[in-house]
XYZ file of C-alpha atoms in Angstrom:
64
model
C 33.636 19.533 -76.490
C 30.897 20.411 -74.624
C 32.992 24.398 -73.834
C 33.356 24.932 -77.492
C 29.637 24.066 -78.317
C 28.678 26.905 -75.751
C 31.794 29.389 -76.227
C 31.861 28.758 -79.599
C 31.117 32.734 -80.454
C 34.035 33.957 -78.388
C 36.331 31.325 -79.679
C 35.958 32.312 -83.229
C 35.484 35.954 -82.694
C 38.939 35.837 -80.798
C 40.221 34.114 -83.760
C 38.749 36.802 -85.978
C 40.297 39.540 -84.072
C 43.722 37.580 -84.410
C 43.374 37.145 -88.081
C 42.168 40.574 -89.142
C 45.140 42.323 -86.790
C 47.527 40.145 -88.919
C 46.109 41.430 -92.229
C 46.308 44.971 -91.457
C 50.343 44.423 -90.125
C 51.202 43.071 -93.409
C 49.325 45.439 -95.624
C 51.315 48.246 -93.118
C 54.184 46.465 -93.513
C 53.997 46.626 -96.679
C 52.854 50.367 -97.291
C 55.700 51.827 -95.352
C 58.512 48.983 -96.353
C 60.809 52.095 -96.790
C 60.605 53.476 -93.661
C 60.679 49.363 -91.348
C 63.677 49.102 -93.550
C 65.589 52.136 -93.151
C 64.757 51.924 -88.785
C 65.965 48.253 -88.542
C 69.086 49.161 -90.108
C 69.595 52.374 -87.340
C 68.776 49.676 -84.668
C 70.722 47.414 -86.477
C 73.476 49.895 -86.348
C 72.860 50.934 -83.056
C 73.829 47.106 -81.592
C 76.515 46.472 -83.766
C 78.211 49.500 -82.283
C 77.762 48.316 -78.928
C 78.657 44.825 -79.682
C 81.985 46.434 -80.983
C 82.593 48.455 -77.821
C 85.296 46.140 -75.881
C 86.351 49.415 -73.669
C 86.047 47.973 -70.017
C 83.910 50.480 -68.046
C 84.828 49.519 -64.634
C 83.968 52.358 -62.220
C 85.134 50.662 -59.250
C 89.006 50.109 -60.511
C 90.983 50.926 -57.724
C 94.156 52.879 -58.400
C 95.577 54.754 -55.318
């Protein structure tokens, strides 16, 4: 108890900094919802495509 009493600024401007970083995601979040929206679905896209991809790329098949 005796840290917090004497780190007591740090510890709540760290949990200031936390906080306030927070805030301003959400409020961007929220701003451009259009744009978050329309790049999950390309990544979104993007691993469902791969998922899909069952074409065995083995490089070292040996046919002689």
């Amino acid at each position: 108890m005796t840290w917090l009493r004497t780190n007591v600024e740090w510890v709540f401007s760290g949990i200031g900094v936390y906080v306030i970083s927070l805030v301003v995601l959400i409020i961007t979040a929220l701003i451009f919802r259009k744009k978050v929206k329309a790049g999950v679905k390309k990544i979104a896209k993007v691993f469902v495509f791969g998922w899909g991809n069952t074409t065995n790329i083995n490089q070292n098949d040996e046919k002689q």
